[in-house]
Amino acid sequence: MSLRPSRTPSVARTALAALALVALSMLSACGSDSAAPVASPRTTMPYAVVQPASLVRGAAVPAPTGPTVLTVTGKVAGGKPVTFDMATLEKLGLVEYSVMDKQAEGRRVTFRGVLLSDVLATVGASSATSLHTVALNDYAVDIPVSDTRTYPVLLATTVDGKRMSVEKYGPVRVVYPTDGATLDPAVYDPRWIWQLTTVEVR
Ligand SMILES: Nc1nc2c(c(=O)[nH]1)N[C@H]1C(S)=C(S)[C@@H](COP(=O)(O)O)O[C@H]1N2
Ligand SMILES: [Mo]
């Protein structure tokens, strides 16, 4: 095989580029469902992947070696509650986006954390319709699973690069992309549950 640079004439190159574009648009038109990761959010809200998953989906979630920060109960694969320490939770992959934080900071911040859709996929909660989420202070709110497919709902583990203490609404906090979508505050603000401790899959 020759290592010389291609000397394709520019006309041919333009035609090739056009062909490639057509092929690409056909691919995205008919292949988007099979190409997209399971339960990934369908949204125009941009978010950045800052660390890809290092826990293979479908593999057993290792038992916590540090403090448990999240317990997922209810309709999960195997039927037994799945517990996560912070290190394991963050192995599901980290994404981030900036959003106005009305509750805690009162300004625009960057939340980084795990997509709730990735948590559901990891515990095998594919048949779920609703999530009964409970906080350390016993506040509870139901989140429709459809939200996790429509929006990049985050289980945030840091704000502006810092861990969140319990006093600072942590260590795990649900975040919605309120800025990137027109989400009715009356409906969605109560779903911004802070000090999240348990997700019961229903
Ligand atoms: N842990 C916890 N999260 C919570 C709440 C709460 O009491 N405890 N209140 C919810 C409600 S009802 C709303 S509207 C938003 C914003 O609460 P705030 O307006 O009192 O700051 O946070 C939600 N998250
Ligand atoms: Mo509220």
Short mmCIF file of N, CA, C and O and ligand atoms in Angstrom, two decimals, residues 103 135 137 139 169 189-195, ligand 1:
data_model
loop_
_atom_site.label_atom_id
_atom_site.label_comp_id
_atom_site.label_asym_id
_atom_site.label_seq_id
_atom_site.Cartn_x
_atom_site.Cartn_y
_atom_site.Cartn_z
N GLN A 103 -31.75 27.24 43.47
CA GLN A 103 -31.84 26.83 44.86
C GLN A 103 -30.58 27.13 45.67
O GLN A 103 -30.62 27.88 46.63
N ALA A 135 -35.07 11.95 49.31
CA ALA A 135 -33.89 12.68 49.77
C ALA A 135 -33.58 12.35 51.23
O ALA A 135 -34.39 11.76 51.94
N ASN A 137 -33.56 14.29 53.64
CA ASN A 137 -34.49 14.98 54.55
C ASN A 137 -35.92 14.47 54.38
O ASN A 137 -36.87 15.13 54.80
N TYR A 139 -37.76 14.37 51.90
CA TYR A 139 -38.50 14.92 50.76
C TYR A 139 -38.54 13.85 49.68
O TYR A 139 -37.55 13.14 49.46
N TYR A 169 -26.45 20.79 49.46
CA TYR A 169 -27.43 20.10 48.63
C TYR A 169 -26.92 18.78 48.04
O TYR A 169 -27.53 18.24 47.13
N ASP A 189 -39.41 22.23 38.79
CA ASP A 189 -38.60 22.62 39.95
C ASP A 189 -38.69 21.59 41.09
O ASP A 189 -37.66 21.26 41.70
N PRO A 190 -39.88 21.07 41.40
CA PRO A 190 -39.94 20.06 42.47
C PRO A 190 -39.14 18.79 42.17
O PRO A 190 -38.81 18.03 43.08
N ARG A 191 -38.81 18.58 40.88
CA ARG A 191 -38.05 17.36 40.52
C ARG A 191 -36.55 17.55 40.69
O ARG A 191 -35.78 16.61 40.55
N TRP A 192 -36.14 18.80 40.94
CA TRP A 192 -34.73 19.08 41.23
C TRP A 192 -34.46 18.66 42.68
O TRP A 192 -34.23 19.51 43.54
N ILE A 193 -34.51 17.40 42.94
CA ILE A 193 -34.36 16.93 44.31
C ILE A 193 -32.90 16.95 44.71
O ILE A 193 -32.03 16.45 44.00
N TRP A 194 -32.62 17.59 45.82
CA TRP A 194 -31.24 17.61 46.31
C TRP A 194 -31.07 16.59 47.43
O TRP A 194 -32.05 16.03 47.91
N GLN A 195 -29.87 16.32 47.83
CA GLN A 195 -29.58 15.30 48.86
C GLN A 195 -30.27 13.98 48.50
O GLN A 195 -30.80 13.28 49.36
N1 LIG B 1 -34.17 17.29 49.27
C1 LIG B 1 -35.08 18.18 48.88
N2 LIG B 1 -35.14 18.53 47.57
C2 LIG B 1 -36.06 19.43 47.14
C3 LIG B 1 -36.96 20.00 48.03
C4 LIG B 1 -36.87 19.61 49.41
O1 LIG B 1 -37.62 20.06 50.28
N3 LIG B 1 -35.90 18.73 49.78
N4 LIG B 1 -37.93 20.89 47.53
C5 LIG B 1 -38.25 20.77 46.10
C6 LIG B 1 -39.14 21.80 45.58
S1 LIG B 1 -40.78 21.66 46.00
C7 LIG B 1 -38.72 22.78 44.75
S2 LIG B 1 -39.80 23.86 44.02
C8 LIG B 1 -37.30 22.92 44.44
C9 LIG B 1 -36.86 24.31 44.81
O2 LIG B 1 -36.99 24.49 46.18
P1 LIG B 1 -36.84 25.93 46.85
O3 LIG B 1 -37.62 26.87 45.98
O4 LIG B 1 -37.43 25.76 48.21
O5 LIG B 1 -35.39 26.26 46.90
O6 LIG B 1 -36.48 21.96 45.10
C10 LIG B 1 -37.02 20.68 45.25
N5 LIG B 1 -36.06 19.78 45.83
#
